[in-house]
Coordinates of C-alpha atoms in Angstrom, one line a residue:
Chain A
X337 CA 0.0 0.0 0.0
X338 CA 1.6 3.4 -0.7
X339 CA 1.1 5.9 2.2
X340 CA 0.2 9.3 1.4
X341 CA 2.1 11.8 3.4
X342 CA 1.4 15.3 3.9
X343 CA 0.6 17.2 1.1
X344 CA 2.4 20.5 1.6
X345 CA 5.3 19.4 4.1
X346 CA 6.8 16.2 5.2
X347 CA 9.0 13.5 4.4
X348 CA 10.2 15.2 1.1
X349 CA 13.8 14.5 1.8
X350 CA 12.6 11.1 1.7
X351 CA 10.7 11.0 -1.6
X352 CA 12.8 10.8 -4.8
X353 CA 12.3 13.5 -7.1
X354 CA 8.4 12.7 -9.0
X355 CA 8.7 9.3 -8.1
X356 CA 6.3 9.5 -4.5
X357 CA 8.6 6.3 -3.8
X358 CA 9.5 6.7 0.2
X359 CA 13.6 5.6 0.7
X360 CA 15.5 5.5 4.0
X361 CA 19.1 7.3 4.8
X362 CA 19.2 10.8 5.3
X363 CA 22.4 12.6 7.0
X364 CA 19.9 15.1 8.2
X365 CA 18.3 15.7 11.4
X366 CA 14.6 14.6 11.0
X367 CA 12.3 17.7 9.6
X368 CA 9.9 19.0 11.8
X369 CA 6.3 20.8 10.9
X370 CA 5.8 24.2 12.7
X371 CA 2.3 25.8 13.5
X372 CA 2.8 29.3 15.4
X373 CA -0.5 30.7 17.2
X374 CA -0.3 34.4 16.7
X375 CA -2.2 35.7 19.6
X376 CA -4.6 33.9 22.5
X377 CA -8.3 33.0 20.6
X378 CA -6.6 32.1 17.2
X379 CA -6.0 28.8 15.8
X380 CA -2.4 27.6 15.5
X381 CA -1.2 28.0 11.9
X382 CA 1.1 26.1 9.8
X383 CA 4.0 28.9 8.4
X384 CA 6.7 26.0 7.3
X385 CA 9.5 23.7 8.4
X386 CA 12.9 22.6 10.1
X387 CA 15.0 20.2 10.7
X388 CA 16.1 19.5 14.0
X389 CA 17.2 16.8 16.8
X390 CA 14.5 16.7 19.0
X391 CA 11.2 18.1 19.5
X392 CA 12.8 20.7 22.6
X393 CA 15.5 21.5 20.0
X394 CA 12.5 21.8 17.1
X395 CA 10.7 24.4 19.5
X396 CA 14.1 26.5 19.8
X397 CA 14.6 26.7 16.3
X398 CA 11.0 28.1 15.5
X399 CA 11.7 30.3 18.2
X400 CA 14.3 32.2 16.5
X401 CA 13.0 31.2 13.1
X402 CA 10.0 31.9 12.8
X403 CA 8.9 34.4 15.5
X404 CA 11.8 37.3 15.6
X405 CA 8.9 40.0 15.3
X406 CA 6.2 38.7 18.0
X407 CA 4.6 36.2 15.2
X408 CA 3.3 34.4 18.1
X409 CA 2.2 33.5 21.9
X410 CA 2.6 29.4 21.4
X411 CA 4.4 26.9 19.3
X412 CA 3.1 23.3 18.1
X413 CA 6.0 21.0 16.6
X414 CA 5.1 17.7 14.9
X415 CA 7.9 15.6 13.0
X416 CA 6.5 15.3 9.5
X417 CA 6.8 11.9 9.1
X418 CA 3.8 11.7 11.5
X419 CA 1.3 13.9 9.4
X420 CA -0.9 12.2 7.2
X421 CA -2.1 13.6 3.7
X422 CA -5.0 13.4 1.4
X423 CA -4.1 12.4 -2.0
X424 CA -4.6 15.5 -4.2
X425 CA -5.0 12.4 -6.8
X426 CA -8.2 11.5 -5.7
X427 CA -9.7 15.4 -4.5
X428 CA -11.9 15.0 -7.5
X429 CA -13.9 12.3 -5.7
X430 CA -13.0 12.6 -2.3
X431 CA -14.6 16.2 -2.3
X432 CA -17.5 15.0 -4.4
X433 CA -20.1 14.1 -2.2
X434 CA -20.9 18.5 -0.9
X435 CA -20.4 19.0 -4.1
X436 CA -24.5 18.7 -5.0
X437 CA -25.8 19.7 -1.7
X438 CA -26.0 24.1 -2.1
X439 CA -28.9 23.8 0.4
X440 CA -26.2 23.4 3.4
X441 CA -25.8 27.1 2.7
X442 CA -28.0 29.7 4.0
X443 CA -28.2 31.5 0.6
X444 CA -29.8 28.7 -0.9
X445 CA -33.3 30.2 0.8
X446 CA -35.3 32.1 -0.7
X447 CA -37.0 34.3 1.8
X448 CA -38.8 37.7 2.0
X449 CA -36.9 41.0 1.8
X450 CA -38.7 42.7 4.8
X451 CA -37.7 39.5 6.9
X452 CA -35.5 41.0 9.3
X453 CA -32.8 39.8 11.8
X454 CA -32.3 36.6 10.1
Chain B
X203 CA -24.5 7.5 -8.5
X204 CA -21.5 9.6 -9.9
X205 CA -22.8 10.5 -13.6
X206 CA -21.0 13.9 -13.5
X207 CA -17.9 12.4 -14.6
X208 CA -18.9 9.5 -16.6
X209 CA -20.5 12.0 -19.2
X210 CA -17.7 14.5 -18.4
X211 CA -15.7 14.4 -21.4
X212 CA -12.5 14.1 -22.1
X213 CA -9.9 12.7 -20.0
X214 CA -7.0 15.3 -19.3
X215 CA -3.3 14.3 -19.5
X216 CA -1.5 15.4 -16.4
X217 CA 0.9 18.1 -18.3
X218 CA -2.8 19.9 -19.3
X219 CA -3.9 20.1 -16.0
X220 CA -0.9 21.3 -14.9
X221 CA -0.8 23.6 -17.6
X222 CA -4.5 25.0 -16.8
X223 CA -3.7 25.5 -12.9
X224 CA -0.9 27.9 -14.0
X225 CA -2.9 29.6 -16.3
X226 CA -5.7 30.0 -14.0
X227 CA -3.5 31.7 -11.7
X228 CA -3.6 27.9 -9.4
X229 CA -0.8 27.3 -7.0
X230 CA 1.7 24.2 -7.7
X231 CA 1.3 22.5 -4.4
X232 CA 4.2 20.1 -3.7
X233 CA 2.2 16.5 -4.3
X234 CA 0.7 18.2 -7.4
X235 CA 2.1 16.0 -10.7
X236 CA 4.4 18.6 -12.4
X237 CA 7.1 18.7 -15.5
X238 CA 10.0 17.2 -14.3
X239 CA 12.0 20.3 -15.6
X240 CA 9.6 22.3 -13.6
X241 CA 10.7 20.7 -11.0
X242 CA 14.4 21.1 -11.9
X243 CA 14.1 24.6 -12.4
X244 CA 12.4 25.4 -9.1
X245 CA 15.1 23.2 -7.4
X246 CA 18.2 25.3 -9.2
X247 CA 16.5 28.9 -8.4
X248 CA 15.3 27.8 -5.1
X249 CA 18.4 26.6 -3.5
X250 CA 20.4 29.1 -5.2
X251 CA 18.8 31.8 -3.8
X252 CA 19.2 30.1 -0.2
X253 CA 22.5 29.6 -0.7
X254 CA 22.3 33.7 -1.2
X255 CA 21.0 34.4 1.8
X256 CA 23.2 32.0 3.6
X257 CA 26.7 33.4 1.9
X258 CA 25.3 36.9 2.1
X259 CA 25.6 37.0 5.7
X260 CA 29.6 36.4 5.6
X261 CA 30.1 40.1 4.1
X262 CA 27.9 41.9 6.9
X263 CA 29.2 39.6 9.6
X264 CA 32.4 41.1 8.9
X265 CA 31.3 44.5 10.3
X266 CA 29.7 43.6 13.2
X267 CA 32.5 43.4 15.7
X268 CA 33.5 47.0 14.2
X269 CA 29.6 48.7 14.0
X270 CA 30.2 52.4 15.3
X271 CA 27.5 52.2 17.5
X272 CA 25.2 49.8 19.7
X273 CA 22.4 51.0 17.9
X274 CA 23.9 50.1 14.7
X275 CA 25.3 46.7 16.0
X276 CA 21.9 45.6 17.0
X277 CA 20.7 46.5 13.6
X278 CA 23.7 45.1 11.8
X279 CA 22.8 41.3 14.1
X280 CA 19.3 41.1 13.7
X281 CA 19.4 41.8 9.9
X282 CA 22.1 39.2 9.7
X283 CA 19.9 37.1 11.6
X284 CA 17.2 37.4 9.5
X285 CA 19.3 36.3 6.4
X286 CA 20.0 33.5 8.1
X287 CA 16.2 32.9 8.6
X288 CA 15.7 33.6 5.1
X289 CA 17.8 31.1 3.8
X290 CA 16.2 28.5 6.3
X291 CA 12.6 29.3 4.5
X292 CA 14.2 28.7 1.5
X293 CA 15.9 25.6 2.1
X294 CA 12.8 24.3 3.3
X295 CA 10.7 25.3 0.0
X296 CA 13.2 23.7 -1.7
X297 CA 12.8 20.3 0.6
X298 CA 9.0 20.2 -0.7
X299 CA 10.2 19.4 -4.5
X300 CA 12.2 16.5 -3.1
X301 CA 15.8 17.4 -2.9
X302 CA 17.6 17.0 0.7
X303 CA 19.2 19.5 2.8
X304 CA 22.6 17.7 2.7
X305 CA 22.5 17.3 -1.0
X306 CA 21.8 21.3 -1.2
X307 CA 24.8 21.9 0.9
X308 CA 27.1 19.8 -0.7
X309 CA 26.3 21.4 -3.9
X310 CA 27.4 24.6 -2.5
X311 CA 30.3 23.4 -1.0
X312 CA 31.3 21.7 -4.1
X313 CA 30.9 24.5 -6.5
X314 CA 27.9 22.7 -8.5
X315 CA 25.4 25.2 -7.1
X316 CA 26.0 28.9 -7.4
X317 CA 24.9 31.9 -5.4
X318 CA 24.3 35.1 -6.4
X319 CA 27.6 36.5 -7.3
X320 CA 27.0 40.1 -5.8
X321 CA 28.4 38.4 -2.4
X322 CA 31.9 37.9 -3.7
X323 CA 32.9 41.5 -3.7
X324 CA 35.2 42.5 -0.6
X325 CA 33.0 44.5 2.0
X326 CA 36.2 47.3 3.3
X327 CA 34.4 49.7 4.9
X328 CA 31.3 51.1 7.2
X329 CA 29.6 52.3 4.5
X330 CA 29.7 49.4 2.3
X331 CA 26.7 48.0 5.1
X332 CA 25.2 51.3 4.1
X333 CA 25.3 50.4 0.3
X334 CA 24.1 46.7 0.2
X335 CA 21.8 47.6 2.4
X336 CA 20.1 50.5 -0.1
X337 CA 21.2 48.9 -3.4
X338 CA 21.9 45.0 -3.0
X339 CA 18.8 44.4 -0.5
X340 CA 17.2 46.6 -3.2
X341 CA 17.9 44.4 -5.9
X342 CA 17.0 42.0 -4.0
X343 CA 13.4 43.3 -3.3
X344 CA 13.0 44.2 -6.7
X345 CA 13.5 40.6 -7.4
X346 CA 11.5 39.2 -4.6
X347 CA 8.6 40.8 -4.4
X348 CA 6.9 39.6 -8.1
X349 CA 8.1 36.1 -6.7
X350 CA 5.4 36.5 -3.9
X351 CA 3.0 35.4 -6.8
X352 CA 5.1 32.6 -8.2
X353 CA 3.5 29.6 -9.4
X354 CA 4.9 27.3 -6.9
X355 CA 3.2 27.2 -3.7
X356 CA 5.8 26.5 -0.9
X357 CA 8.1 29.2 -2.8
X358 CA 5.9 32.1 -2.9
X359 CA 4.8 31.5 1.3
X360 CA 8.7 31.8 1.9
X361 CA 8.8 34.9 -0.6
X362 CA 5.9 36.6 1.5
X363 CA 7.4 36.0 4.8
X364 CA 10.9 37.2 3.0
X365 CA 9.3 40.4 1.9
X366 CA 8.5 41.2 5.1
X367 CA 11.3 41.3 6.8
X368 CA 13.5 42.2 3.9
X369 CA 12.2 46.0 4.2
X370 CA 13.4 47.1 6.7
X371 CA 17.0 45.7 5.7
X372 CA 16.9 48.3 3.1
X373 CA 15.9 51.4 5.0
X374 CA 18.4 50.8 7.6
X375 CA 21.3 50.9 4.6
X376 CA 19.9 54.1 3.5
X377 CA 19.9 55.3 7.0
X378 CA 23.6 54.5 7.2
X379 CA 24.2 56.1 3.9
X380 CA 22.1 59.1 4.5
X381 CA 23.8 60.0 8.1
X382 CA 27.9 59.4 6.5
X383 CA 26.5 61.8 3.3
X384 CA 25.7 64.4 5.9
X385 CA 28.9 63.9 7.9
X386 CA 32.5 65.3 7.4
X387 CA 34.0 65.6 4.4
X388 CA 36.0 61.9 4.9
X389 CA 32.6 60.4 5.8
X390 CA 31.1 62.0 2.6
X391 CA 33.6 60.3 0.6
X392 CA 33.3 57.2 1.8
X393 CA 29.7 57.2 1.3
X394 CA 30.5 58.0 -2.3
X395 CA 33.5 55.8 -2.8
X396 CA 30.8 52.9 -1.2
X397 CA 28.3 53.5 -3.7
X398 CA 30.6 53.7 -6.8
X399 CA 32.1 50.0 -5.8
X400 CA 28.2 48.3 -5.3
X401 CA 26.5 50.1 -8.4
X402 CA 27.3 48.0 -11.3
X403 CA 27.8 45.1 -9.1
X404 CA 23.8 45.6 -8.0
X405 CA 22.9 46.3 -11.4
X406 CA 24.5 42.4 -12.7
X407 CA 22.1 40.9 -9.9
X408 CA 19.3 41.0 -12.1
X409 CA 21.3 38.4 -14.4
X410 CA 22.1 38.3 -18.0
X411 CA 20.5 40.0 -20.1
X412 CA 17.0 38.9 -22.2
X413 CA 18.6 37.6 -25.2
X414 CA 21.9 35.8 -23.0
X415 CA 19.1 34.5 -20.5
X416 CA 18.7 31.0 -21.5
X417 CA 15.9 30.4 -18.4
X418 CA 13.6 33.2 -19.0
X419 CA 10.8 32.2 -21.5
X420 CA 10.1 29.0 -19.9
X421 CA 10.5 29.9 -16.6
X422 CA 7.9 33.2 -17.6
X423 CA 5.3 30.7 -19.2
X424 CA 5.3 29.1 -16.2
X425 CA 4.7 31.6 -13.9
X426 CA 8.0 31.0 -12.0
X427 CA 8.9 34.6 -13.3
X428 CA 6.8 37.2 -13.7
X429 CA 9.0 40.1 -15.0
X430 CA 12.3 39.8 -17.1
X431 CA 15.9 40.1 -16.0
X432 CA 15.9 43.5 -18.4
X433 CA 12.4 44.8 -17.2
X434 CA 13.4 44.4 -13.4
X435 CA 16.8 46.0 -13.9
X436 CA 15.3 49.1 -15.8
X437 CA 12.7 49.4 -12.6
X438 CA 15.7 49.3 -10.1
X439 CA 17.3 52.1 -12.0
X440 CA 14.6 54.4 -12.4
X441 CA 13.7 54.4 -8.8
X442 CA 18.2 54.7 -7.9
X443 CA 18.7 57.3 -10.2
X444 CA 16.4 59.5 -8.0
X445 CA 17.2 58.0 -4.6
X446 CA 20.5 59.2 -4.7
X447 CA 19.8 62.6 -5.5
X448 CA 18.7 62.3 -1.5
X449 CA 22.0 61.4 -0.8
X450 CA 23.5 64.3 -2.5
X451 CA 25.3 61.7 -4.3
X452 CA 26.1 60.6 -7.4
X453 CA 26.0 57.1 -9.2
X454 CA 29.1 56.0 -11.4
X455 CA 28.2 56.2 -14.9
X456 CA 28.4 58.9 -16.9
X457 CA 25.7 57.8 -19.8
X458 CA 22.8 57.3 -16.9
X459 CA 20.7 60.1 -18.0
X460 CA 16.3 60.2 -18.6
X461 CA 14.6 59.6 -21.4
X462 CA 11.6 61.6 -22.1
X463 CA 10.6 59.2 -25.2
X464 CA 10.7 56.5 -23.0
X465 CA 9.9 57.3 -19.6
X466 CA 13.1 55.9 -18.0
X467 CA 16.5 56.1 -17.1
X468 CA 19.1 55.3 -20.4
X469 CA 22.4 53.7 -18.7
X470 CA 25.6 52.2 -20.1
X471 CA 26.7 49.0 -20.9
X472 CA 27.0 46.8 -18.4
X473 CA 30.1 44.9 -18.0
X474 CA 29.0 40.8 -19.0
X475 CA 32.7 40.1 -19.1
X476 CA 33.1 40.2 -15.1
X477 CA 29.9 39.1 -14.2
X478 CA 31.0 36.0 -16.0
X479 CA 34.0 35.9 -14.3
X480 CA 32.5 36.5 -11.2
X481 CA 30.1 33.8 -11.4
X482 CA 32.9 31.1 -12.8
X483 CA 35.0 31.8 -9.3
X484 CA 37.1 34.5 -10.0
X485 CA 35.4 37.0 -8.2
X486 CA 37.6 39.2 -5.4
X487 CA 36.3 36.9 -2.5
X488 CA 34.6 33.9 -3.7
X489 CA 37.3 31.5 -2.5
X490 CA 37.1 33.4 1.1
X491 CA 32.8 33.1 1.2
X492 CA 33.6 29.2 0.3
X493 CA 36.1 28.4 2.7
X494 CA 34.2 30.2 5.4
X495 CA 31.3 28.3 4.4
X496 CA 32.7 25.0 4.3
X497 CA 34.9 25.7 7.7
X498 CA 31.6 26.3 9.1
X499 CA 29.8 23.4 8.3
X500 CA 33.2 20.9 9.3
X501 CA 33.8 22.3 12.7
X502 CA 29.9 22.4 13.7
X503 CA 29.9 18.3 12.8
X504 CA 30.5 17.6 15.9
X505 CA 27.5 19.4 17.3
X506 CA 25.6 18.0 14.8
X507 CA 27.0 14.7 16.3
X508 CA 26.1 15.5 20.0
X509 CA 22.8 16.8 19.0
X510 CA 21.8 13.6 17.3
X511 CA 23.3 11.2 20.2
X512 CA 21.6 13.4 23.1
X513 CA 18.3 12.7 21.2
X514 CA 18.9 8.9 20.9
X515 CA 19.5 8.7 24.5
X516 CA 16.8 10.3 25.4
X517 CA 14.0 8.6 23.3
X518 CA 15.5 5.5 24.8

């Protein structure tokens, strides 16, 4: 079975140039996904990716790579070989089934002008 | 029952619906099927332009040990730090397409991967942090900023974040500029001498020429470039040529002069002969930038090493 990982990040260094084939043996330090909540009430956010020894050592580096101006109050870090991807392959039909059902959105009503606070 | 499809026509080929995303302005995203030369391309400009920002930080570093003031030592750190951070975006974009952080390096260290050649001229006094901040991070914006809309995903999310932080790089080198050109008369001078060494050198950032550019249509079809080599440089010229008139001081060539006909700045020829040189390895400091590169990377092995093997323990 072929394992999708993550679309946008991940095991890349792992994955041979256009062939999606996973091989083992990198020098590097594993790569690690960063998601930086910018102030309390917002969701964390993915902005990108490092390489590092260990998650402590992962949460250092986004630290001082990607929050020198205040970008943010907390720090997730998830090695990228964890995260699990849809395959952008098969979005066609994975994304089918909403795709005939408007009436999940409130502008598929037709109602009267003068009906107010709704 | 799925009849949408069944009736919908034509199969695509892969290259077509590649070729549609681009054209309907559709971000590359990194498991997207792409052109293997695509692919190529992105991986070359990428990781050249990380190995920029990384190599770009040995010029500056050299003057911050000898910055004239705290204030300007501060500065002088936390723009090199950001270069650093710049080139770690970058290296990571480039990671998406499938190459490996050690391969990237070794192709720098190995001379199979170049770097933009502007970093192998000698940085010998204040000012010159004065000048590559105005003109080279200048350059460099003019560059970067139509790259915020390039085709590939991971690529233009680094350019944003780049962007960002890359302005205020630039207003701190006219800063330094505009205090030395209202200095003494020695101060003046080396603002002047400082701006007559980084001129032309800026100007060759853009690359060769249209016609001598052998990446441009392709990469422009594709949306990897938005404006030419030619049509960036004549920007960056038009907005110097006033700039300096702030300073007070002059930039060194004697045909820049403005065109009413065509609403720009005419300048003279450019000399191709030592940006080629430059680029081959015979630049004033491109052995120096390479050695201190490569030095770098040997003696931090071993922390490297510990890193890796204070990890292992402590997953055990």
């Amino acid at each position: 079975m072929v394992k999708y990982l993550y679309g946008d990040y991940g095991d890349r260094e792992q994955v041979k140039a256009g062939s999606g084939e996973v091989t083992l043996g990198s020098a590097d330090w594993p790569l690690w996904e960063v998601f930086i909540r910018s102030k309390q009430g917002l969701d964390h956010k993915h902005v990108g990716s490092l390489h590092a020894a260990d998650a402590q050592m992962a949460i250092e580096n986004a630290r001082d790579v990607y929050t020198r101006r205040q970008e943010g109050v907390s720090i997730w870090v998830v090695e990228s070989k964890h995260v699990h991807a849809s395959n952008p392959d098969e979005a066609e039909s994975l994304y089918d089934p909403a795709n005939d059902k408007i009436y999940r959105h409130p502008t598929f009503y037709n109602l009267p002008d003068e009906l107010t606070h709704m | 029952m799925n009849t949408a499809t069944e009736t919908g026509a034509i199969a695509l080929t892969p290259e077509q619906v590649f070729d549609s995303k681009v054209d309907q302005e559709i971000r590359i995203e990194p498991r997207d099927w792409m052109p293997d030369k695509y692919r190529q391309t992105l991986v070359r400009q990428i990781s050249q332009h990380a190995h920029s920002e990384i190599v770009g930080m040995l010029p500056e570093g050299n003057w911050i040990t000898r910055a004239p003031s705290l204030r300007r030592k501060a500065t002088l750190i936390a723009k090199v730090q950001d270069e650093a951070g710049h080139g770690l975006y970058l290296y990571s974009a480039a990671e998406t397409l499938g190459t490996s952080r050690t391969e990237m390096i070794e192709q720098l260290h190995n001379g199979k991967a170049k770097y933009s050649s502007i970093f192998n001229y000698p940085t010998i006094s204040w000012a010159d942090m004065g000048a590559i901040g105005w003109l080279v991070d200048g350059a460099a914006i003019m560059n970067q900023v139509p790259l915020c809309r390039t085709s590939y995903g991971p690529y233009a999310r680094a350019m944003v974040r780049i962007c960002k932080e890359e302005s205020f790089h630039q207003r701190q080198g006219f800063e330094i500029l505009l205090t030395l050109s209202r200095g003494t008369e020695a101060q003046r001078h080396m603002c002047q001498d400082s701006i007559n060494r980084w001129w032309w050198p800026s100007v060759m950032m853009f690359g060769p020429s249209d016609d001598a550019s052998p990446h441009t249509a392709q990469s422009m079809k594709w949306k990897i470039k938005r404006f030419t080599n030619d049509e960036l440089r004549q920007k960056f010229v038009d907005i110097c040529a006033e700039q300096v008139k702030l300073l007070g001081m002059t930039l060194p060539d004697p045909l820049l002069n403005w065109n009413e006909v065509r609403q720009h700045y005419d300048f003279g020829p450019i000399n191709w002969e030592e940006f080629w040189s430059v680029i081959s390895g015979n630049g004033p400091c491109n052995k120096e930038r390479l050695d201190a590169r490569v030095k770098a990377h040997e003696e931090g092995e071993w922390v490297r090493q510990a890193a890796n093997a204070y990890a292992k323990k402590h997953r055990q």
